[in-house]
Amino acid sequence: MDLKIIKTKMPKELPDDSTLGFGQMFTDHMFNMDYSPDKGWYDARIEPYAPIMMDPSTMVLHYGQTIFEGLKAYRTSDEKIQLFRPERNMARLNRSAGFVCIPEIDEAFVLHALKKLVAVDKEWVPRAPETSLYIRPAIVAMDHYLGVRPSHTYRLFIMLSPVGAYFSEGFNPVSIWVSDEHVRTVRGGLGEAKTAANYAASLYAAQVARKAGYTQVLWLDGIEQRHIEEVGTMNIMFVINGGLVTPPLGGSILAGITRDSILTLAREWNIPAAERPITIDELMAAHEDGSLQEIFGAGTAAVVSPVSHLAWKDKVLTIGDGRVGPMAQRFYKAITDIQYGRADDPFGWIVPVEEV
Ligand SMILES: *Cc1c(COP(=O)(O)O)cnc(C)c1O
């Protein structure tokens, strides 16, 4: 497929790298591509960043038939721009598509377009320590229709946003709140898909947690409310007796790429790493007998997000000594060193963005 590139005549002013937040600012260009049943995916184009005009009846606005991805471009000290395991994001976009009846994309082509887009806006990849360019691909249902059925037409777009360091003053451990009243998803639902519904389902509990003074919700399974699943919108990892434990991908957990990278590193470092069910009762017992050493979230935005406190019913546990644990620190350093080109890439995770 052809990829048209139309450059803006009115480039915006680049932001100050030291004041970047998350997802508030967007670059000069975006990628757009449309789908219709007779043409398939067509009209792939990089063009000036602009609003998407939508009729009020556009299906995505009503029934949430949409999926997305999140990844980053990193600038190395020698001014190269690189991506981290982006083929995984493309594969996951297609997996998510299947759950909500969205037609598949050509993964290699969309990755090619994504690289071109980043290359066109490469000046927007920030330079300050631990900053990056966040990349958001999404697909939305575009039919004008209020009936409930899968849309026939779709728009795929990719937007870019320069983002600041997640922990601007060094690691800042978070406190989490176990919800045994709300559920995010259930087996057989959409938990394995990166789709809007799961985020909509998480908002209310997150607000309850925040009002109680906690940063994130620890989600238990939707059926028995016993098995630990995820934390906020991250996968969760425990260090118990020196080994890593994370819940298995049993149908209601998103297959995180950071999760997979951490498991890969753990195996490389001969750290026992188990993907197995873990209940809230087991966690309480492990805290009680002193074998629970660390808890941290894993996801692209933060890489690793250490947990200092966990609240469940009337108990508030302090995890370890309430500071960042050595395991969280080690995974964070190893992964970010590869992402920013400060270390070798023994697993072939890095994909360079070439000049246009
Ligand atoms: C995106 C996401 C993650 C993390 O996945 P990464 O590929 O590591 O960024 C975890 N859980 C949920 C629910 C997510 O949407």
XYZ file of C-alpha atoms and ligand atoms in Angstrom:
371
model
C 0.000 0.000 0.000
C 1.105 3.551 -0.749
C 1.847 5.918 2.100
C 1.182 9.559 1.265
C 3.022 12.204 3.286
C 1.621 15.739 3.474
C 3.694 18.014 5.683
C 2.294 20.885 7.693
C 2.946 24.462 6.607
C 2.471 25.697 10.155
C 4.753 23.773 12.519
C 3.998 24.368 16.196
C 6.555 25.595 18.684
C 8.386 22.714 20.354
C 7.706 22.417 24.098
C 10.309 22.783 26.834
C 11.536 19.234 27.606
C 11.716 19.915 31.326
C 8.019 20.738 31.751
C 6.385 17.833 29.932
C 3.470 16.013 31.558
C 1.571 13.070 30.088
C -0.658 13.191 27.029
C -1.399 16.896 27.000
C 0.467 18.010 23.932
C 0.466 16.621 20.408
C 2.920 16.840 17.552
C 2.604 18.408 14.086
C 1.499 15.276 12.217
C -0.652 12.191 12.533
C -1.285 9.038 10.539
C -4.762 8.257 9.210
C -6.112 5.294 7.268
C -9.706 4.260 6.517
C -11.515 0.974 6.101
C -14.538 -0.016 4.080
C -15.718 -3.555 3.296
C -15.167 -3.120 -0.461
C -11.778 -1.359 -0.336
C -10.279 -2.901 2.817
C -7.822 -0.514 4.530
C -7.164 2.384 2.153
C -5.886 5.957 1.870
C -2.926 5.615 4.254
C -1.570 9.077 4.881
C 0.638 11.088 7.194
C -0.838 14.576 7.378
C -1.018 17.632 9.652
C -2.478 16.833 13.096
C -6.154 17.790 12.993
C -9.534 17.019 14.591
C -11.541 14.104 13.220
C -14.944 15.308 12.048
C -17.729 12.995 13.162
C -21.432 12.860 12.598
C -23.177 12.631 16.008
C -24.440 9.172 15.026
C -20.914 7.798 14.506
C -21.014 4.384 16.146
C -17.875 4.682 18.269
C -19.454 7.576 20.154
C -22.313 5.368 21.341
C -21.203 1.766 21.774
C -17.461 2.017 22.299
C -16.312 -0.177 19.427
C -12.694 0.941 19.588
C -9.252 -0.392 20.453
C -5.900 1.247 21.071
C -2.214 0.737 21.771
C 0.457 2.594 23.701
C 4.199 2.562 23.057
C 7.081 5.020 23.061
C 9.958 6.347 20.962
C 13.204 7.031 22.829
C 16.133 9.288 21.934
C 19.591 7.880 22.630
C 22.573 9.990 23.686
C 23.925 9.791 20.119
C 20.653 11.181 18.720
C 19.195 7.962 17.395
C 15.444 7.423 17.739
C 14.293 3.943 18.665
C 11.212 1.890 19.525
C 10.860 -0.931 22.052
C 9.264 -4.184 20.792
C 6.746 -2.343 18.557
C 5.863 -5.503 16.613
C 4.278 -6.713 19.859
C 1.973 -3.697 19.918
C 0.944 -4.338 16.311
C 0.202 -7.993 17.068
C -1.774 -7.012 20.156
C -3.786 -4.470 18.156
C -4.916 -7.329 15.929
C -5.687 -9.505 18.940
C -7.753 -6.730 20.494
C -9.495 -6.215 17.132
C -10.790 -9.780 17.215
C -12.556 -9.236 20.543
C -14.650 -6.318 19.274
C -15.216 -7.331 15.620
C -12.766 -4.804 14.136
C -11.098 -5.897 10.847
C -7.432 -6.868 11.035
C -4.628 -4.591 9.978
C -1.452 -5.419 8.052
C 0.906 -5.285 11.033
C 4.065 -4.755 8.981
C 2.508 -1.888 7.028
C 1.129 -0.076 10.071
C 4.502 -0.444 11.811
C 6.164 0.990 8.696
C 3.737 3.951 8.748
C 4.289 4.427 12.488
C 8.066 4.605 11.992
C 7.646 7.107 9.156
C 5.365 9.247 11.315
C 7.891 9.281 14.169
C 10.633 10.126 11.658
C 8.582 13.049 10.267
C 8.078 14.403 13.818
C 11.484 13.338 15.162
C 12.261 16.804 16.528
C 9.426 16.153 18.988
C 11.218 13.243 20.654
C 12.430 14.996 23.820
C 15.990 14.937 25.165
C 15.637 15.459 28.933
C 16.377 12.348 31.056
C 13.668 9.653 31.005
C 11.398 11.638 28.669
C 10.006 10.065 25.501
C 7.510 10.397 22.677
C 4.330 8.484 23.514
C 2.691 6.830 20.491
C -1.037 6.168 20.501
C -2.495 4.080 17.658
C -6.271 3.618 17.784
C -9.061 2.202 15.606
C -12.616 3.521 15.879
C -15.988 2.482 14.378
C -17.139 5.091 11.853
C -20.590 4.050 10.526
C -23.381 6.571 11.005
C -25.965 4.335 12.640
C -27.667 3.951 15.993
C -28.418 0.243 15.698
C -26.224 -2.174 17.616
C -23.984 -4.248 15.366
C -20.324 -4.101 14.323
C -19.571 -1.085 12.156
C -18.742 -1.577 8.471
C -16.317 1.346 8.274
C -13.373 2.282 10.495
C -10.644 4.873 10.983
C -7.170 3.935 12.177
C -5.114 6.843 13.462
C -1.780 7.276 15.186
C -1.029 10.331 17.278
C 2.179 11.328 19.072
C 2.660 13.106 22.382
C 5.950 14.117 24.031
C 5.840 12.945 27.657
C 7.868 13.741 30.746
C 9.603 11.412 33.169
C 6.949 9.333 34.941
C 8.710 9.757 38.246
C 10.153 13.239 37.914
C 11.799 13.222 41.337
C 13.040 9.653 41.325
C 10.901 6.633 42.081
C 7.788 7.513 43.989
C 6.126 4.403 45.452
C 2.328 4.366 45.289
C -0.308 3.115 47.693
C -3.003 0.814 46.360
C -6.488 -0.089 47.446
C -8.032 -3.523 46.962
C -11.548 -3.309 45.630
C -13.819 -6.177 46.586
C -16.886 -4.357 45.435
C -16.051 -3.327 41.865
C -14.781 -5.463 39.022
C -12.932 -4.333 35.911
C -13.662 -7.337 33.731
C -14.390 -11.063 33.923
C -13.148 -14.149 32.119
C -14.991 -14.290 28.825
C -15.215 -10.499 28.812
C -12.909 -7.930 27.233
C -10.061 -7.950 29.764
C -7.569 -9.314 27.253
C -8.344 -6.514 24.788
C -6.982 -2.973 24.984
C -10.380 -1.417 24.561
C -12.268 1.573 25.950
C -14.803 -0.521 27.891
C -12.177 -1.735 30.374
C -11.128 1.824 31.077
C -14.713 3.021 31.469
C -15.255 0.147 33.920
C -12.226 1.228 35.976
C -13.067 4.908 36.488
C -15.552 4.745 39.342
C -13.466 2.420 41.548
C -10.376 4.540 40.838
C -12.270 7.598 42.035
C -13.338 5.809 45.233
C -9.697 4.778 45.793
C -8.429 8.328 45.236
C -10.992 9.775 47.651
C -9.740 7.288 50.264
C -6.169 8.516 49.658
C -4.897 5.745 47.372
C -3.302 6.092 43.944
C -4.474 2.916 42.227
C -6.995 0.092 42.492
C -5.828 -3.501 42.902
C -8.344 -5.555 40.934
C -9.483 -8.985 42.065
C -11.069 -11.470 39.689
C -14.680 -10.769 38.793
C -16.048 -14.184 39.744
C -14.750 -15.152 43.188
C -13.166 -11.822 44.131
C -10.131 -13.692 45.441
C -7.532 -13.880 42.706
C -5.377 -10.844 42.094
C -5.473 -9.652 38.482
C -4.029 -6.192 37.741
C -3.266 -2.859 39.376
C -4.886 0.223 37.851
C -4.084 -0.264 34.167
C -0.847 -2.131 34.762
C 0.096 -5.754 35.253
C 1.173 -6.645 38.778
C 4.292 -8.374 40.089
C 5.115 -9.708 43.551
C 8.474 -10.646 45.006
C 7.931 -13.507 47.464
C 10.875 -15.372 48.996
C 13.223 -13.898 46.394
C 11.110 -15.146 43.470
C 8.851 -13.253 41.095
C 5.126 -14.090 40.977
C 2.588 -12.653 38.541
C -0.964 -13.784 37.731
C -1.301 -15.927 34.580
C -2.954 -14.610 31.399
C -6.193 -16.442 31.998
C -8.626 -14.449 29.882
C -9.241 -11.354 31.976
C -5.708 -9.915 32.137
C -4.038 -7.819 29.469
C -0.867 -9.384 28.045
C 1.504 -6.538 28.881
C 4.718 -6.175 26.931
C 6.488 -4.823 30.028
C 5.228 -7.875 31.936
C 6.726 -10.137 29.293
C 10.028 -8.195 29.280
C 10.323 -8.497 33.066
C 9.615 -12.255 32.966
C 12.226 -12.639 30.217
C 14.850 -10.736 32.236
C 14.028 -12.684 35.410
C 14.623 -15.981 33.576
C 17.864 -14.613 32.109
C 19.014 -13.633 35.615
C 18.029 -17.000 37.121
C 15.415 -15.433 39.335
C 12.543 -17.921 39.829
C 9.591 -16.417 37.942
C 6.136 -17.956 38.212
C 3.005 -17.095 36.262
C 0.464 -18.558 38.627
C -2.781 -17.640 40.346
C -2.287 -15.729 43.581
C -5.129 -14.906 45.937
C -5.476 -11.938 48.229
C -5.430 -14.409 51.171
C -2.072 -15.815 50.067
C -0.748 -12.278 49.786
C -1.937 -11.405 53.292
C -0.319 -14.589 54.651
C 2.957 -13.832 52.829
C 2.988 -10.368 54.382
C 2.221 -11.857 57.783
C 5.100 -14.369 57.667
C 7.539 -11.872 56.179
C 8.032 -13.584 52.796
C 6.375 -10.779 50.779
C 9.243 -8.463 49.842
C 8.028 -6.242 47.001
C 4.996 -5.352 44.915
C 5.182 -3.360 41.699
C 3.039 -2.537 38.696
C 4.408 -3.064 35.154
C 3.387 -1.080 32.076
C 4.804 1.075 29.280
C 4.060 4.440 30.900
C 6.032 3.903 34.138
C 7.913 0.692 33.214
C 7.857 -0.260 36.903
C 5.661 1.355 39.556
C 6.646 0.259 43.092
C 3.933 -0.121 45.732
C 4.585 1.069 49.291
C 1.188 0.430 50.894
C -1.729 -1.862 50.246
C -5.153 -1.483 51.845
C -7.649 -4.346 52.082
C -10.746 -4.280 54.257
C -9.549 -2.750 57.553
C -5.864 -3.556 57.052
C -3.154 -1.299 55.651
C 0.080 -3.166 54.883
C 3.468 -1.544 54.461
C 5.316 -3.419 51.722
C 8.971 -4.075 52.533
C 10.230 -0.957 54.238
C 7.854 1.245 52.238
C 10.639 2.263 49.869
C 11.531 1.093 46.366
C 12.749 -2.506 46.490
C 15.939 -3.787 44.815
C 14.076 -5.999 42.341
C 11.842 -3.164 41.069
C 14.944 -0.979 40.776
C 16.870 -3.627 38.867
C 14.119 -4.305 36.310
C 13.521 -0.593 35.822
C 17.194 0.082 35.167
C 17.685 -2.892 32.850
C 14.659 -2.060 30.700
C 15.211 1.698 30.497
C 18.935 1.178 29.765
C 17.941 -0.890 26.718
C 15.216 1.594 25.677
C 17.568 4.591 25.794
C 20.471 2.715 24.214
C 22.627 2.817 27.364
C 22.974 -0.970 27.339
C 23.250 -3.757 24.773
C 20.064 -5.253 23.443
C 20.619 -9.010 23.826
C 16.967 -9.898 23.107
C 16.583 -7.873 19.900
C 13.928 -5.644 21.444
C 15.033 -2.392 19.831
C 13.734 -1.244 16.441
C 15.442 1.856 15.031
C 13.490 4.685 13.390
C 15.321 5.677 10.231
C 15.465 9.102 8.655
C 12.857 10.048 6.072
C -1.732 -1.423 28.381
C -2.112 -2.186 29.609
C -1.158 -2.848 30.408
C 0.347 -2.753 30.179
O 0.787 -3.218 28.951
P 2.216 -2.772 28.384
O 2.271 -3.444 27.066
O 3.234 -3.275 29.328
O 2.198 -1.293 28.308
C -1.622 -3.592 31.481
N -2.929 -3.664 31.789
C -3.866 -3.028 31.062
C -5.288 -3.146 31.447
C -3.494 -2.265 29.947
O -4.431 -1.632 29.240
